[in-house]
Each structure stands twice: as structure tokens, then as C-alpha cells.
Amino acid sequence: MSATPLAAHPSAHQSAGPAPAFRGRIGRDARSGHYAVPRRYRLHLSPADPDGLRIAVTHSLLGLDRACPVTFLPAVPDCPDGGHSALRPLYEASAHHYTGPALAPVLSDDWSGRIVSTHGPDIARDLARHFGGGRTSLYPCGRESEIEAVERMCAQGIEGAAQRAGAAGIEESECTAALGTLLGTLGVLDQGLRDQAYLIDDQITAADVELWVALVQLDTVHRHHLDADAVRRIAGHPALWAYARRLSAHPAFGAHLDLDGVNRRHHARCQGLEAAGSAVQILDWATHSTPGTDAEAQVGKV
């Protein structure tokens, strides 16, 4: 599909939250310092968080349960600063006198007991590139620019636009413009999915992971701040939401969808006003999602 409308915008995720505290990368060999060795690294994440959900789906698509164990964290962080107390020892071991929040996701090195990265997109890419081992190719050769374009569309045209459209106290003209950006982006994606099952070629790629997570957030979080008419217009993209249902039925996607956790995390963090559209759900995610082990029940479990 064509994903050029936002291709000139800055890279995705750059304004989605605080700057990552650690941005180490996994390389190909011993010269890189952090190189790919089975069971050397560990993920610490909460699927209720968008970055955590992206990484969890990527991890499952690649079949990395044994190569890179996962420690699941609670949906709602237990520290006043928004961090996780379980991650505090890793942060303090990785940075002298660290005083910031111990945020997830985290990729840690069990050999050194320190953090490699807290940057979600880098973590997902490194897992796919250095631990994939011939499994699903989430970053097909020559399609990187298309995947990055989809990432920008999701970060800016869906999540960013939905946040602006539902923000409390903004001018009506600004809300209208943001909703127009959101609907325009959904329209482009819907058109591209009318004749193909996935965004790029005939296989699941990182672009599909990105879009599915954005749609989950749109329907489970952002719609709470949009009025009923806006939600009705968002729902009026049948190919896009049929695509979301199909992916939800895939075990690597649906098994990580912790709807209760997403809801609790949203209400713990949200400071905006809920609108009339909050009761209008676009998809019955629980019905369409593949049953999986509740992430909340796996806290601290490998």
C-alpha cells in the first residue's frame, strides 16, 4: 500500500513520551559489546502499555520465549513517579545515582545485570534483526521505508491526532483539524487494506504490529475523549476494522491484549474529560482475540 502522506514528517515515537534513559543496541558479533546470545537478555514489559504491547507481539511472532525470556509487569506502575519498583534495582545498577522513574519497557543484560535499552522501537527492531533466525521476517529487505512511513502515520496521524482531538479545553477549530487528520489517515489505510490482507506484501510485518496497536489504543483509550459522532465516523472504515479483527485472532496478537489492564492504566493516568463517545465501542476485542494467559497473572514470571 502507499503510505506517503506523512512520509516527510519526523520519525515516529519521538514525542510519544519522555526521552529513553538508555539506548544501547544489540549488534551482530562480540565486537559490538551487546551481541545476540540466546538467554543473555531479558525483557521487562507490561502489555497494557503501547510500547510493551508492540514488543510482546513482536516477541511472540518471532518465537523468542526461550531465547529472550520475559518478565511481565503490572498494568499500573506502583511508584508515584510512574515507574515500577521492580525495575529500580536495574536502573540503579545501570546509572550511578539514578533519580528518574524506573520506566518500562526494559531490555536488560543478565550477564552484567544492567539495562541495554529502554527505547521500545529499538528493542523491537533488534529482536527481529538479530534473534529472528529465519523465522517471520518483520522487516523485509527493501521495505524499511514503507514500514517507517506506517510508523509515522500511526504515531502522528492516528495516536497524536486522536489525542489532540480529544484534549480538554482546546478550540473547536483545533479539534476539527485534528479529527480531520485522524479520519484522513484512517481513510488512506482503509483504502489500502481493501484489496490486501496486510499492509506490505502478503505477510505480517512490523507495520502491521504498529497499526494494530494504534487501533487498539484508538478504540480502548482515545475514544473515551471523543463524542459519539466522531466515534461513528472513525468506525466507518470497514476494511480497517476487519483487519484489526483478523489480527486479534492471531495468537501472537490477541494473547497479549489485556483489556482490563489497558482500562486501569488509562484511568490511572488520564486527566482529561470523558465524552459521550466513551460508551460506543467499535470492536468487541475480547470476542475476537485469541485467549491467552493473563499478563497480570504472570508478574515476575518467566
mmCIF file of C-alpha atoms in Angstrom:
data_model
loop_
_atom_site.group_PDB
_atom_site.id
_atom_site.type_symbol
_atom_site.label_atom_id
_atom_site.label_comp_id
_atom_site.label_asym_id
_atom_site.label_seq_id
_atom_site.Cartn_x
_atom_site.Cartn_y
_atom_site.Cartn_z
ATOM 1 C CA MET A 1 0.000 0.000 0.000
ATOM 2 C CA SER A 2 1.053 3.610 -0.388
ATOM 3 C CA ALA A 3 1.943 5.283 2.906
ATOM 4 C CA THR A 4 3.384 8.550 1.625
ATOM 5 C CA PRO A 5 1.038 11.212 3.125
ATOM 6 C CA LEU A 6 3.149 11.537 6.276
ATOM 7 C CA ALA A 7 6.473 10.458 4.823
ATOM 8 C CA ALA A 8 8.017 13.899 5.278
ATOM 9 C CA HIS A 9 7.208 14.105 8.987
ATOM 10 C CA PRO A 10 9.797 13.445 11.722
ATOM 11 C CA SER A 11 10.380 9.880 12.820
ATOM 12 C CA ALA A 12 7.682 8.103 14.786
ATOM 13 C CA HIS A 13 7.607 7.804 18.568
ATOM 14 C CA GLN A 14 9.933 10.755 19.092
ATOM 15 C CA SER A 15 7.335 12.721 21.052
ATOM 16 C CA ALA A 16 5.301 9.839 22.465
ATOM 17 C CA GLY A 17 6.764 10.217 25.969
ATOM 18 C CA PRO A 18 9.904 11.071 27.947
ATOM 19 C CA ALA A 19 13.238 10.509 26.281
ATOM 20 C CA PRO A 20 14.564 6.982 26.894
ATOM 21 C CA ALA A 21 17.121 6.740 29.668
ATOM 22 C CA PHE A 22 19.131 4.031 27.882
ATOM 23 C CA ARG A 23 19.577 3.403 24.150
ATOM 24 C CA GLY A 24 22.092 0.596 23.794
ATOM 25 C CA ARG A 25 21.759 -1.666 20.757
ATOM 26 C CA ILE A 26 22.258 -5.352 20.138
ATOM 27 C CA GLY A 27 24.859 -5.954 17.421
ATOM 28 C CA ARG A 28 25.866 -8.908 15.287
ATOM 29 C CA ASP A 29 29.081 -10.047 16.960
ATOM 30 C CA ALA A 30 31.270 -9.786 20.065
ATOM 31 C CA ARG A 31 32.857 -6.549 18.865
ATOM 32 C CA SER A 32 29.550 -4.741 19.411
ATOM 33 C CA GLY A 33 29.561 -5.388 23.180
ATOM 34 C CA HIS A 34 25.896 -6.344 23.276
ATOM 35 C CA TYR A 35 25.669 -9.183 20.791
ATOM 36 C CA ALA A 36 22.963 -11.760 20.187
ATOM 37 C CA VAL A 37 23.282 -14.747 22.506
ATOM 38 C CA PRO A 38 20.275 -16.886 23.480
ATOM 39 C CA ARG A 39 19.090 -16.288 27.075
ATOM 40 C CA ARG A 40 21.576 -13.479 27.667
ATOM 41 C CA TYR A 41 18.872 -10.793 27.552
ATOM 42 C CA ARG A 42 15.554 -10.361 29.306
ATOM 43 C CA LEU A 43 12.509 -8.218 28.554
ATOM 44 C CA HIS A 44 10.586 -6.411 31.278
ATOM 45 C CA LEU A 45 7.294 -5.059 29.999
ATOM 46 C CA SER A 46 3.581 -4.538 30.512
ATOM 47 C CA PRO A 47 1.305 -5.318 27.535
ATOM 48 C CA ALA A 48 -1.127 -2.692 28.867
ATOM 49 C CA ASP A 49 1.397 -0.077 27.696
ATOM 50 C CA PRO A 50 1.542 0.542 23.901
ATOM 51 C CA ASP A 51 5.324 0.079 23.684
ATOM 52 C CA GLY A 52 5.074 -3.053 25.814
ATOM 53 C CA LEU A 53 2.294 -4.437 23.620
ATOM 54 C CA ARG A 54 4.310 -3.832 20.433
ATOM 55 C CA ILE A 55 7.309 -5.631 21.879
ATOM 56 C CA ALA A 56 5.218 -8.500 23.275
ATOM 57 C CA VAL A 57 3.595 -9.121 19.880
ATOM 58 C CA THR A 58 6.961 -8.891 18.104
ATOM 59 C CA HIS A 59 8.496 -11.302 20.608
ATOM 60 C CA SER A 60 5.691 -13.833 20.049
ATOM 61 C CA LEU A 61 5.763 -13.538 16.254
ATOM 62 C CA LEU A 62 9.477 -14.344 16.364
ATOM 63 C CA GLY A 63 9.015 -17.270 18.766
ATOM 64 C CA LEU A 64 11.588 -15.977 21.264
ATOM 65 C CA ASP A 65 10.192 -17.426 24.505
ATOM 66 C CA ARG A 66 13.365 -19.431 25.170
ATOM 67 C CA ALA A 67 15.920 -17.144 23.507
ATOM 68 C CA CYS A 68 14.825 -13.989 25.359
ATOM 69 C CA PRO A 69 12.684 -14.549 28.491
ATOM 70 C CA VAL A 70 10.042 -12.016 29.505
ATOM 71 C CA THR A 71 9.159 -10.686 32.931
ATOM 72 C CA PHE A 72 5.678 -9.170 32.851
ATOM 73 C CA LEU A 73 4.966 -6.101 34.962
ATOM 74 C CA PRO A 74 1.694 -4.781 36.419
ATOM 75 C CA ALA A 75 -0.537 -2.727 34.136
ATOM 76 C CA VAL A 76 -0.424 0.227 36.543
ATOM 77 C CA PRO A 77 3.065 1.208 37.809
ATOM 78 C CA ASP A 78 3.338 1.146 41.605
ATOM 79 C CA CYS A 79 5.576 4.208 42.084
ATOM 80 C CA PRO A 80 4.272 7.799 42.399
ATOM 81 C CA ASP A 81 6.574 8.927 39.570
ATOM 82 C CA GLY A 82 5.039 6.412 37.152
ATOM 83 C CA GLY A 83 7.848 3.895 37.448
ATOM 84 C CA HIS A 84 7.973 0.269 38.554
ATOM 85 C CA SER A 85 9.634 -0.588 41.873
ATOM 86 C CA ALA A 86 10.655 -3.969 40.412
ATOM 87 C CA LEU A 87 12.835 -2.145 37.856
ATOM 88 C CA ARG A 88 14.516 0.216 40.336
ATOM 89 C CA PRO A 89 17.489 -2.112 41.073
ATOM 90 C CA LEU A 90 18.228 -2.434 37.338
ATOM 91 C CA TYR A 91 18.140 1.334 36.832
ATOM 92 C CA GLU A 92 20.354 1.997 39.848
ATOM 93 C CA ALA A 93 22.847 -0.661 38.729
ATOM 94 C CA SER A 94 22.963 0.880 35.253
ATOM 95 C CA ALA A 95 23.360 4.572 36.150
ATOM 96 C CA HIS A 96 25.110 5.941 39.229
ATOM 97 C CA HIS A 97 22.714 7.912 41.474
ATOM 98 C CA TYR A 98 19.847 7.461 39.020
ATOM 99 C CA THR A 99 16.902 9.573 40.260
ATOM 100 C CA GLY A 100 14.389 9.336 37.408
ATOM 101 C CA PRO A 101 11.419 6.969 37.155
ATOM 102 C CA ALA A 102 12.088 3.272 36.517
ATOM 103 C CA LEU A 103 10.004 3.020 33.375
ATOM 104 C CA ALA A 104 9.136 0.042 31.195
ATOM 105 C CA PRO A 105 9.833 -1.407 28.695
ATOM 106 C CA VAL A 106 13.345 -2.531 29.533
ATOM 107 C CA LEU A 107 15.760 -4.848 27.733
ATOM 108 C CA SER A 108 18.335 -5.975 30.302
ATOM 109 C CA ASP A 109 21.562 -7.954 30.073
ATOM 110 C CA ASP A 110 21.551 -10.846 32.557
ATOM 111 C CA TRP A 111 25.327 -11.205 32.207
ATOM 112 C CA SER A 112 26.023 -7.724 33.577
ATOM 113 C CA GLY A 113 22.806 -7.094 35.468
ATOM 114 C CA ARG A 114 22.390 -3.793 33.639
ATOM 115 C CA ILE A 115 20.000 -2.212 31.194
ATOM 116 C CA VAL A 116 20.707 -2.311 27.466
ATOM 117 C CA SER A 117 17.777 -0.199 26.268
ATOM 118 C CA THR A 118 14.526 1.399 27.339
ATOM 119 C CA HIS A 119 13.662 2.538 23.805
ATOM 120 C CA GLY A 120 10.743 0.442 22.560
ATOM 121 C CA PRO A 121 11.254 0.765 18.777
ATOM 122 C CA ASP A 122 14.981 -0.077 19.044
ATOM 123 C CA ILE A 123 14.217 -3.108 21.201
ATOM 124 C CA ALA A 124 11.644 -4.450 18.727
ATOM 125 C CA ARG A 125 13.976 -3.922 15.753
ATOM 126 C CA ASP A 126 16.943 -5.576 17.443
ATOM 127 C CA LEU A 127 14.888 -8.614 18.435
ATOM 128 C CA ALA A 128 13.685 -9.002 14.857
ATOM 129 C CA ARG A 129 17.050 -8.422 13.204
ATOM 130 C CA HIS A 130 19.342 -10.390 15.488
ATOM 131 C CA PHE A 131 17.156 -13.068 17.041
ATOM 132 C CA GLY A 132 14.739 -13.805 14.191
ATOM 133 C CA GLY A 133 16.860 -16.687 12.917
ATOM 134 C CA GLY A 134 14.921 -17.246 9.685
ATOM 135 C CA ARG A 135 11.508 -17.009 11.327
ATOM 136 C CA THR A 136 8.930 -14.387 10.339
ATOM 137 C CA SER A 137 10.657 -11.509 8.556
ATOM 138 C CA LEU A 138 9.119 -8.475 10.225
ATOM 139 C CA TYR A 139 11.445 -6.094 8.385
ATOM 140 C CA PRO A 140 11.601 -7.446 4.813
ATOM 141 C CA CYS A 141 14.628 -6.375 2.811
ATOM 142 C CA GLY A 142 13.932 -3.211 0.853
ATOM 143 C CA ARG A 143 10.685 -2.353 2.685
ATOM 144 C CA GLU A 144 12.141 -0.417 5.616
ATOM 145 C CA SER A 145 10.999 2.968 4.318
ATOM 146 C CA GLU A 146 7.419 1.734 3.937
ATOM 147 C CA ILE A 147 7.426 0.403 7.482
ATOM 148 C CA GLU A 148 8.782 3.704 8.790
ATOM 149 C CA ALA A 149 6.068 5.585 6.880
ATOM 150 C CA VAL A 150 3.385 3.455 8.547
ATOM 151 C CA GLU A 151 5.006 4.108 11.929
ATOM 152 C CA ARG A 152 4.735 7.866 11.281
ATOM 153 C CA MET A 153 1.129 7.552 10.185
ATOM 154 C CA CYS A 154 0.250 5.648 13.350
ATOM 155 C CA ALA A 155 2.188 7.888 15.750
ATOM 156 C CA GLN A 156 1.111 11.218 14.256
ATOM 157 C CA GLY A 157 -1.926 10.606 12.085
ATOM 158 C CA ILE A 158 -3.726 8.245 14.485
ATOM 159 C CA GLU A 159 -2.464 8.436 18.075
ATOM 160 C CA GLY A 160 -1.256 12.037 18.034
ATOM 161 C CA ALA A 161 -4.300 13.295 16.140
ATOM 162 C CA ALA A 162 -6.709 11.364 18.393
ATOM 163 C CA GLN A 163 -5.065 12.836 21.499
ATOM 164 C CA ARG A 164 -5.404 16.367 20.132
ATOM 165 C CA ALA A 165 -8.995 15.814 19.002
ATOM 166 C CA GLY A 166 -9.993 14.611 22.464
ATOM 167 C CA ALA A 167 -7.950 17.057 24.529
ATOM 168 C CA ALA A 168 -9.881 19.055 27.114
ATOM 169 C CA GLY A 169 -10.203 22.807 26.666
ATOM 170 C CA ILE A 170 -8.941 23.139 23.086
ATOM 171 C CA GLU A 171 -10.516 25.386 20.476
ATOM 172 C CA GLU A 172 -13.195 23.822 18.295
ATOM 173 C CA SER A 173 -11.192 24.617 15.158
ATOM 174 C CA GLU A 174 -8.177 22.741 16.522
ATOM 175 C CA CYS A 175 -10.337 19.770 17.475
ATOM 176 C CA THR A 176 -11.887 19.737 13.998
ATOM 177 C CA ALA A 177 -8.483 19.876 12.323
ATOM 178 C CA ALA A 178 -7.130 17.033 14.460
ATOM 179 C CA LEU A 179 -10.187 14.894 13.784
ATOM 180 C CA GLY A 180 -9.771 15.610 10.066
ATOM 181 C CA THR A 181 -6.152 14.395 10.229
ATOM 182 C CA LEU A 182 -7.235 11.242 12.078
ATOM 183 C CA LEU A 183 -10.044 10.433 9.637
ATOM 184 C CA GLY A 184 -7.826 11.174 6.641
ATOM 185 C CA THR A 185 -5.149 8.788 7.911
ATOM 186 C CA LEU A 186 -7.695 6.063 8.622
ATOM 187 C CA GLY A 187 -9.129 6.575 5.140
ATOM 188 C CA VAL A 188 -5.746 6.049 3.462
ATOM 189 C CA LEU A 189 -5.123 2.880 5.457
ATOM 190 C CA ASP A 190 -8.654 1.578 4.893
ATOM 191 C CA GLN A 191 -8.296 2.065 1.122
ATOM 192 C CA GLY A 192 -5.016 0.157 1.072
ATOM 193 C CA LEU A 193 -6.469 -2.771 3.010
ATOM 194 C CA ARG A 194 -9.478 -3.271 0.761
ATOM 195 C CA ASP A 195 -7.514 -5.415 -1.677
ATOM 196 C CA GLN A 196 -4.849 -6.971 0.559
ATOM 197 C CA ALA A 197 -4.724 -8.767 3.891
ATOM 198 C CA TYR A 198 -1.695 -6.936 5.290
ATOM 199 C CA LEU A 199 -0.074 -3.551 4.831
ATOM 200 C CA ILE A 200 3.036 -4.716 2.969
ATOM 201 C CA ASP A 201 3.036 -7.606 0.513
ATOM 202 C CA ASP A 202 1.193 -10.712 1.684
ATOM 203 C CA GLN A 203 2.807 -11.204 5.076
ATOM 204 C CA ILE A 204 2.706 -9.807 8.593
ATOM 205 C CA THR A 205 5.415 -7.215 9.107
ATOM 206 C CA ALA A 206 6.351 -4.688 11.778
ATOM 207 C CA ALA A 207 3.979 -2.262 10.037
ATOM 208 C CA ASP A 208 1.031 -4.497 10.956
ATOM 209 C CA VAL A 209 2.161 -4.683 14.578
ATOM 210 C CA GLU A 210 2.356 -0.899 14.649
ATOM 211 C CA LEU A 211 -1.073 -0.337 13.124
ATOM 212 C CA TRP A 212 -2.821 -2.976 15.227
ATOM 213 C CA VAL A 213 -1.506 -1.444 18.460
ATOM 214 C CA ALA A 214 -2.570 2.019 17.269
ATOM 215 C CA LEU A 215 -6.096 0.740 16.572
ATOM 216 C CA VAL A 216 -6.253 -0.935 19.979
ATOM 217 C CA GLN A 217 -5.307 2.373 21.602
ATOM 218 C CA LEU A 218 -7.785 4.286 19.460
ATOM 219 C CA ASP A 219 -10.722 2.091 20.486
ATOM 220 C CA THR A 220 -9.795 1.332 24.095
ATOM 221 C CA VAL A 221 -8.278 4.671 25.176
ATOM 222 C CA HIS A 222 -8.710 7.621 22.816
ATOM 223 C CA ARG A 223 -12.397 7.077 22.026
ATOM 224 C CA HIS A 224 -13.223 7.860 25.665
ATOM 225 C CA HIS A 225 -12.469 11.512 24.881
ATOM 226 C CA LEU A 226 -14.322 11.776 21.573
ATOM 227 C CA ASP A 227 -18.002 12.403 21.041
ATOM 228 C CA ALA A 228 -20.383 9.833 19.599
ATOM 229 C CA ASP A 229 -20.366 11.329 16.103
ATOM 230 C CA ALA A 230 -16.559 11.247 15.939
ATOM 231 C CA VAL A 231 -16.508 7.606 17.048
ATOM 232 C CA ARG A 232 -19.161 6.763 14.436
ATOM 233 C CA ARG A 233 -17.009 8.331 11.709
ATOM 234 C CA ILE A 234 -13.914 6.508 12.964
ATOM 235 C CA ALA A 235 -15.835 3.224 12.857
ATOM 236 C CA GLY A 236 -16.831 3.902 9.241
ATOM 237 C CA HIS A 237 -13.715 2.226 7.808
ATOM 238 C CA PRO A 238 -14.844 -1.400 7.376
ATOM 239 C CA ALA A 239 -11.678 -2.815 5.794
ATOM 240 C CA LEU A 240 -9.510 -1.350 8.559
ATOM 241 C CA TRP A 241 -11.567 -2.731 11.431
ATOM 242 C CA ALA A 242 -11.998 -6.120 9.714
ATOM 243 C CA TYR A 243 -8.197 -6.197 9.507
ATOM 244 C CA ALA A 244 -7.987 -5.406 13.241
ATOM 245 C CA ARG A 245 -10.350 -8.318 13.965
ATOM 246 C CA ARG A 246 -8.267 -10.717 11.845
ATOM 247 C CA LEU A 247 -5.038 -9.803 13.593
ATOM 248 C CA SER A 248 -6.684 -10.083 17.005
ATOM 249 C CA ALA A 249 -7.481 -13.720 16.219
ATOM 250 C CA HIS A 250 -3.763 -14.410 15.628
ATOM 251 C CA PRO A 251 -2.240 -15.866 18.836
ATOM 252 C CA ALA A 252 0.760 -13.526 18.758
ATOM 253 C CA PHE A 253 -1.572 -10.526 18.847
ATOM 254 C CA GLY A 254 -4.713 -11.427 20.773
ATOM 255 C CA ALA A 255 -2.989 -13.388 23.529
ATOM 256 C CA HIS A 256 -1.291 -10.191 24.742
ATOM 257 C CA LEU A 257 -4.374 -7.986 24.744
ATOM 258 C CA ASP A 258 -5.005 -7.216 28.413
ATOM 259 C CA LEU A 259 -8.186 -5.151 28.116
ATOM 260 C CA ASP A 260 -8.688 -4.810 31.848
ATOM 261 C CA GLY A 261 -5.084 -3.700 32.265
ATOM 262 C CA VAL A 262 -5.385 -1.138 29.453
ATOM 263 C CA ASN A 263 -8.517 0.273 31.079
ATOM 264 C CA ARG A 264 -6.930 0.502 34.550
ATOM 265 C CA ARG A 265 -3.760 2.059 33.159
ATOM 266 C CA HIS A 266 -5.799 4.619 31.223
ATOM 267 C CA HIS A 267 -7.876 5.677 34.222
ATOM 268 C CA ALA A 268 -4.800 5.830 36.452
ATOM 269 C CA ARG A 269 -3.060 8.231 34.052
ATOM 270 C CA CYS A 270 -5.906 10.131 32.410
ATOM 271 C CA GLN A 271 -6.518 13.749 33.392
ATOM 272 C CA GLY A 272 -8.956 14.660 30.614
ATOM 273 C CA LEU A 273 -12.721 14.700 30.435
ATOM 274 C CA GLU A 274 -14.658 11.733 29.074
ATOM 275 C CA ALA A 275 -17.076 12.469 26.244
ATOM 276 C CA ALA A 276 -20.339 10.927 25.076
ATOM 277 C CA GLY A 277 -18.496 8.589 22.720
ATOM 278 C CA SER A 278 -16.939 6.690 25.589
ATOM 279 C CA ALA A 279 -19.755 4.145 25.692
ATOM 280 C CA VAL A 280 -19.587 3.366 21.970
ATOM 281 C CA GLN A 281 -17.086 0.564 21.413
ATOM 282 C CA ILE A 282 -16.019 -0.063 17.825
ATOM 283 C CA LEU A 283 -14.822 -3.666 18.239
ATOM 284 C CA ASP A 284 -15.608 -6.355 20.762
ATOM 285 C CA TRP A 285 -11.916 -7.070 21.247
ATOM 286 C CA ALA A 286 -12.444 -9.790 23.850
ATOM 287 C CA THR A 287 -14.597 -11.828 21.455
ATOM 288 C CA HIS A 288 -12.213 -11.555 18.531
ATOM 289 C CA SER A 289 -8.960 -12.005 20.476
ATOM 290 C CA THR A 290 -7.290 -15.370 20.905
ATOM 291 C CA PRO A 291 -7.442 -16.397 24.581
ATOM 292 C CA GLY A 292 -4.087 -16.141 26.272
ATOM 293 C CA THR A 293 -2.549 -16.216 29.695
ATOM 294 C CA ASP A 294 -3.449 -13.045 31.558
ATOM 295 C CA ALA A 295 -0.321 -10.886 31.662
ATOM 296 C CA GLU A 296 -1.214 -9.585 35.108
ATOM 297 C CA ALA A 297 -1.062 -13.131 36.462
ATOM 298 C CA GLN A 298 2.462 -13.515 35.044
ATOM 299 C CA VAL A 299 4.048 -10.674 37.003
ATOM 300 C CA GLY A 300 7.643 -11.660 37.737
ATOM 301 C CA LYS A 301 7.191 -14.941 35.896
ATOM 302 C CA VAL A 302 9.383 -16.145 33.030
#
